[in-house]
Amino acid sequence: MKRCLFVMVWLALALLPASCTTPAQHSPRPAPLAVLGAFQQEVTLLREMLTEVQVRPIEGIEFISGRIGTAVVVVAWTGVGKVNAAMTTTLLLEHFRPRQVIFTGIAGGIDPNLEPGDIIVAKQTAYHDAGTLWTEGIEYGGVRNRFTGEYNPVFFPADPELLAVAEQAGRALTFEATALRAGHRPPRVVVGTVVTGDVFVVSKERSAEFAAKLGAHAVEMEGAAVAQVCYQRDVGCLVIRSISDKADEEAIMDKQLFYAMAARNSAGLVVEMVRTLTRGSDVE
Ligand code: ADE
């Protein structure tokens, strides 16, 4: 009798519609827009704007979800360098399945027209330290995509929708003038190539080499790694950076001077992007 009852209960549970057992599956949250930065300060502005906040630590890394207006957003900081960036991005993609990923932060300007506070929206990212190292120098090349076995490109292209929205947001924003060595001027938003490597660059000569060989406008330490993970998983990605230094012999001092302002400017553009996307109401 007991056994019969058990079988009946088991059968009843097994035949229940899925909606009765797992109601959450029928009202899933929409795929969030993800915003990453290397340092906590680089995503603070975004984090402070979130409502309906949920903090989810994964392997000790906090992923903070919430809403900005109607947009569902998840925010995290990766730590410095390519491996930290790739690791955090992988956890993000696995656990949150974001619709797109934006990386925000600071960079060393290589293009001499870029000044601290200016924002570079990366139409593409590349590693400046990947390929074959000959006596004459590096021959840039991608490694094979671990999933498909195909060679990755040297340049990871930006998500076209995010790139267009960033340009639109850049036109809509007005920034306060920045106090530079050469006087005051408001930050500019430009589109260009950002290169990534596991070194903080403090050499005008090396920077010039990245410009000559890769057409680089700015250099940083995470962007291409985030872009590679997204590329290999077919998720759109955009890297946005604001200039904190000129990747020259003054870079360490300049970074200290301009870091906070640059981090704020880059995050400010991302906030404006979220507003623009929400107005188009396709983030919700
Ligand atoms: N991020 C900000 N400035 C940088 C530099 N000069 N080199 C690498 N990453 C940076």
Coordinates of C-alpha atoms and ligand atoms in Angstrom, one line a residue:
M1 CA 0.0 0.0 0.0
K2 CA 2.8 2.4 1.1
R3 CA 4.7 1.5 -2.1
C4 CA 1.6 2.1 -4.2
L5 CA 1.1 5.6 -2.6
F6 CA 4.7 6.5 -3.3
V7 CA 4.3 5.5 -7.0
M8 CA 1.1 7.6 -7.3
V9 CA 2.7 10.7 -5.8
W10 CA 5.8 10.2 -8.0
L11 CA 3.6 9.9 -11.1
A12 CA 1.5 13.0 -10.2
L13 CA 4.7 15.1 -9.7
A14 CA 6.2 13.8 -12.9
L15 CA 3.1 14.6 -14.9
L16 CA 2.6 18.1 -13.4
P17 CA 3.2 20.8 -16.0
A18 CA 6.6 22.4 -15.8
S19 CA 5.0 25.8 -14.8
C20 CA 3.8 24.3 -11.6
T21 CA 7.2 23.0 -10.5
T22 CA 9.5 25.8 -11.9
P23 CA 7.4 29.0 -12.2
A24 CA 10.6 31.1 -12.7
Q25 CA 11.3 29.4 -16.0
H26 CA 8.2 30.9 -17.4
S27 CA 9.0 34.5 -16.5
P28 CA 12.7 34.7 -17.1
R29 CA 14.5 38.0 -16.7
P30 CA 15.5 39.3 -20.1
A31 CA 19.2 38.8 -21.0
P32 CA 21.1 41.6 -19.3
L33 CA 23.5 44.1 -20.8
A34 CA 26.8 43.5 -19.0
V35 CA 29.2 46.2 -18.0
L36 CA 32.8 45.3 -16.9
G37 CA 35.7 47.4 -15.8
A38 CA 39.2 46.4 -14.6
F39 CA 38.9 48.3 -11.3
Q40 CA 36.0 48.7 -8.9
Q41 CA 36.1 52.5 -9.3
E42 CA 35.6 52.1 -13.1
V43 CA 32.2 50.5 -12.6
T44 CA 31.1 52.4 -9.4
L45 CA 29.1 55.0 -11.4
L46 CA 27.1 52.2 -13.0
R47 CA 26.7 50.2 -9.8
E48 CA 25.4 53.3 -8.0
M49 CA 22.7 53.8 -10.6
L50 CA 21.3 50.3 -10.3
T51 CA 17.9 49.7 -8.7
E52 CA 16.4 46.3 -7.7
V53 CA 20.0 45.3 -6.9
Q54 CA 21.0 41.6 -6.5
V55 CA 24.6 40.7 -5.6
R56 CA 25.7 37.3 -6.7
P57 CA 29.3 36.2 -5.8
I58 CA 30.7 33.5 -8.1
E59 CA 34.0 32.0 -7.2
G60 CA 34.5 35.1 -5.0
I61 CA 33.8 37.6 -7.8
E62 CA 30.7 39.8 -7.2
F63 CA 28.3 40.2 -10.1
I64 CA 25.8 42.9 -9.3
S65 CA 22.6 42.9 -11.3
G66 CA 19.8 45.4 -11.3
R67 CA 18.0 47.9 -13.5
I68 CA 19.0 51.3 -14.9
G69 CA 15.6 52.7 -15.9
T70 CA 14.0 49.7 -17.7
A71 CA 17.3 48.2 -18.8
V72 CA 18.5 45.1 -17.0
V73 CA 22.2 45.4 -16.4
V74 CA 24.9 43.3 -14.7
V75 CA 28.1 44.9 -13.5
A76 CA 31.4 43.4 -12.4
W77 CA 35.1 44.3 -12.2
T78 CA 37.7 41.9 -13.6
G79 CA 41.0 42.9 -12.0
V80 CA 43.9 43.9 -14.1
G81 CA 45.3 42.0 -17.1
K82 CA 44.3 39.6 -19.8
V83 CA 43.8 36.5 -17.7
N84 CA 41.7 38.2 -15.0
A85 CA 39.6 39.8 -17.7
A86 CA 39.1 36.6 -19.6
M87 CA 38.3 34.6 -16.5
T88 CA 35.7 37.1 -15.3
T89 CA 34.2 37.4 -18.8
T90 CA 33.9 33.6 -19.0
L91 CA 32.1 33.4 -15.6
L92 CA 29.8 36.3 -16.7
L93 CA 28.9 34.6 -20.0
E94 CA 28.3 31.2 -18.3
H95 CA 26.2 32.5 -15.4
F96 CA 24.3 35.5 -16.8
R97 CA 24.1 34.9 -20.6
P98 CA 24.3 38.7 -21.3
R99 CA 22.9 40.0 -24.6
Q100 CA 26.1 42.1 -25.1
V101 CA 29.2 43.2 -23.1
I102 CA 30.6 46.7 -22.7
F103 CA 34.0 47.1 -21.1
T104 CA 34.7 50.6 -19.6
G105 CA 37.9 52.0 -18.1
I106 CA 41.1 53.9 -18.7
A107 CA 43.8 53.7 -21.4
G108 CA 47.1 55.2 -22.4
G109 CA 46.7 57.4 -25.4
I110 CA 48.9 56.6 -28.4
D111 CA 47.4 58.9 -31.0
P112 CA 49.1 62.3 -30.2
N113 CA 45.7 64.1 -30.6
L114 CA 44.3 62.2 -27.6
E115 CA 44.5 64.1 -24.3
P116 CA 43.6 62.9 -20.8
G117 CA 39.8 62.6 -20.4
D118 CA 39.2 62.0 -24.1
I119 CA 37.2 58.9 -24.8
I120 CA 38.1 56.3 -27.4
V121 CA 35.4 53.9 -28.5
A122 CA 37.1 50.8 -30.0
K123 CA 35.9 49.8 -33.4
Q124 CA 38.3 46.9 -32.9
T125 CA 40.8 45.6 -30.4
A126 CA 44.0 43.5 -30.8
Y127 CA 46.7 42.1 -28.6
H128 CA 50.1 43.9 -29.0
D129 CA 51.9 40.9 -27.4
A130 CA 50.5 37.9 -29.4
G131 CA 52.0 36.2 -32.4
T132 CA 55.5 35.2 -33.3
L133 CA 58.5 37.0 -31.8
W134 CA 61.3 37.3 -34.3
T135 CA 64.7 39.0 -33.7
E136 CA 63.3 41.8 -35.8
G137 CA 60.2 42.1 -33.7
I138 CA 56.7 40.7 -33.3
E139 CA 54.6 39.3 -36.2
Y140 CA 51.1 39.7 -35.0
G141 CA 48.8 36.6 -35.2
G142 CA 45.8 35.1 -33.5
V143 CA 45.6 31.7 -31.7
R144 CA 43.0 29.1 -32.7
N145 CA 39.5 29.5 -31.3
R146 CA 39.2 26.7 -28.7
F147 CA 35.6 25.9 -29.7
T148 CA 35.8 26.0 -33.6
G149 CA 39.5 25.3 -34.2
E150 CA 39.6 28.3 -36.6
Y151 CA 42.2 31.0 -36.3
N152 CA 41.0 34.0 -34.4
P153 CA 41.5 37.3 -36.2
V154 CA 44.3 39.7 -35.1
F155 CA 41.6 42.4 -34.7
F156 CA 38.3 41.6 -32.8
P157 CA 35.6 43.8 -34.3
A158 CA 33.2 45.7 -32.1
D159 CA 29.5 44.9 -31.9
P160 CA 28.1 47.2 -34.7
E161 CA 24.9 48.0 -32.7
L162 CA 26.9 49.0 -29.6
L163 CA 29.4 51.0 -31.6
A164 CA 26.6 53.0 -33.3
V165 CA 24.9 53.6 -29.9
A166 CA 28.2 54.7 -28.4
E167 CA 28.8 57.2 -31.2
Q168 CA 25.2 58.5 -30.8
A169 CA 25.7 58.8 -27.0
G170 CA 29.0 60.6 -27.6
R171 CA 27.3 63.2 -29.7
A172 CA 24.6 63.7 -27.1
L173 CA 26.9 64.1 -24.1
T174 CA 28.6 67.3 -23.0
F175 CA 31.5 67.0 -20.7
E176 CA 33.1 69.7 -18.5
A177 CA 36.4 71.1 -19.9
T178 CA 39.5 69.2 -18.5
A179 CA 42.4 71.0 -17.0
L180 CA 45.3 69.7 -19.1
R181 CA 49.0 70.8 -19.2
A182 CA 48.3 72.7 -22.4
G183 CA 45.2 74.5 -21.0
H184 CA 41.5 73.6 -20.8
R185 CA 39.4 71.8 -23.3
P186 CA 36.3 69.5 -23.2
P187 CA 36.9 65.8 -23.7
R188 CA 36.4 64.5 -27.2
V189 CA 34.8 61.1 -28.2
V190 CA 36.6 59.4 -31.0
V191 CA 36.4 56.0 -32.7
G192 CA 39.6 54.0 -33.1
T193 CA 41.8 50.9 -32.5
V194 CA 42.6 49.9 -28.9
V195 CA 45.5 47.4 -28.3
T196 CA 45.9 45.2 -25.2
G197 CA 48.8 43.5 -23.5
D198 CA 50.0 42.4 -20.1
V199 CA 52.2 45.4 -19.5
F200 CA 51.7 49.0 -18.4
V201 CA 53.3 51.0 -21.3
V202 CA 55.6 53.9 -20.4
S203 CA 57.5 54.2 -23.6
K204 CA 56.9 56.7 -26.4
E205 CA 59.0 54.5 -28.7
R206 CA 56.9 51.3 -28.0
S207 CA 53.7 53.2 -28.4
A208 CA 54.8 54.5 -31.8
E209 CA 55.5 50.9 -32.8
F210 CA 51.9 49.9 -31.9
A211 CA 50.7 52.8 -33.9
A212 CA 52.8 51.9 -36.9
K213 CA 52.2 48.1 -36.8
L214 CA 48.6 47.9 -35.5
G215 CA 47.2 51.4 -36.2
A216 CA 46.7 51.7 -32.4
H217 CA 45.2 54.8 -31.0
A218 CA 45.3 53.7 -27.3
V219 CA 46.7 50.9 -25.2
E220 CA 45.3 49.1 -22.1
M221 CA 45.5 45.7 -20.4
E222 CA 42.1 43.9 -20.8
G223 CA 40.0 44.9 -23.8
A224 CA 41.1 42.3 -26.4
A225 CA 40.9 39.5 -23.8
V226 CA 37.3 40.4 -23.1
A227 CA 36.6 40.7 -26.8
Q228 CA 38.2 37.3 -27.6
V229 CA 36.1 35.5 -25.0
C230 CA 33.0 37.2 -26.5
Y231 CA 34.1 36.6 -30.1
Q232 CA 34.6 32.9 -29.3
R233 CA 31.1 32.7 -27.7
D234 CA 29.4 34.8 -30.4
V235 CA 28.4 37.6 -28.0
G236 CA 28.7 41.2 -29.0
C237 CA 31.3 43.3 -27.2
L238 CA 32.4 46.9 -27.1
V239 CA 35.5 48.4 -25.4
I240 CA 35.3 52.0 -24.3
R241 CA 38.3 53.8 -22.7
S242 CA 39.1 57.2 -21.5
I243 CA 42.7 58.5 -21.7
S244 CA 44.5 58.7 -18.3
D245 CA 48.1 59.1 -19.8
K246 CA 50.0 59.1 -23.0
A247 CA 51.7 55.7 -22.6
D248 CA 55.0 57.6 -22.5
E249 CA 57.7 58.2 -19.9
E250 CA 55.3 60.4 -17.9
A251 CA 52.5 57.8 -17.9
I252 CA 52.8 56.6 -14.3
M253 CA 52.5 60.1 -12.9
D254 CA 49.8 61.1 -15.4
K255 CA 47.7 58.1 -14.6
Q256 CA 47.6 59.1 -10.9
L257 CA 46.6 62.6 -11.9
F258 CA 43.9 61.8 -14.4
Y259 CA 42.7 58.3 -13.4
A260 CA 39.5 59.4 -11.5
M261 CA 38.4 61.8 -14.2
A262 CA 39.1 59.4 -17.0
A263 CA 37.3 56.5 -15.3
R264 CA 34.3 58.8 -14.8
N265 CA 34.2 60.0 -18.4
S266 CA 34.3 56.5 -19.8
A267 CA 31.5 55.3 -17.4
G268 CA 29.5 58.4 -18.2
L269 CA 29.5 57.4 -21.9
V270 CA 28.3 53.9 -20.9
V271 CA 25.5 55.4 -18.8
E272 CA 24.4 57.6 -21.7
M273 CA 24.5 54.5 -23.9
V274 CA 22.2 52.6 -21.6
R275 CA 19.8 55.6 -21.7
T276 CA 20.0 55.6 -25.5
L277 CA 19.4 51.8 -25.7
T278 CA 16.5 52.1 -23.2
R279 CA 14.9 54.9 -25.2
G280 CA 15.0 52.5 -28.1
S281 CA 13.5 50.1 -25.5
D282 CA 15.4 47.0 -26.9
V283 CA 17.3 46.3 -23.7
E284 CA 14.3 45.3 -21.7
Ligands
ADE1 N1 46.0 51.8 -18.9 C1 46.1 53.2 -18.7 N2 47.3 53.6 -19.1 C2 48.0 52.6 -19.6 C3 49.2 52.4 -20.2 N3 50.1 53.4 -20.3 N4 49.6 51.1 -20.6 C4 48.8 50.1 -20.4 N5 47.6 50.2 -19.9 C5 47.1 51.4 -19.5

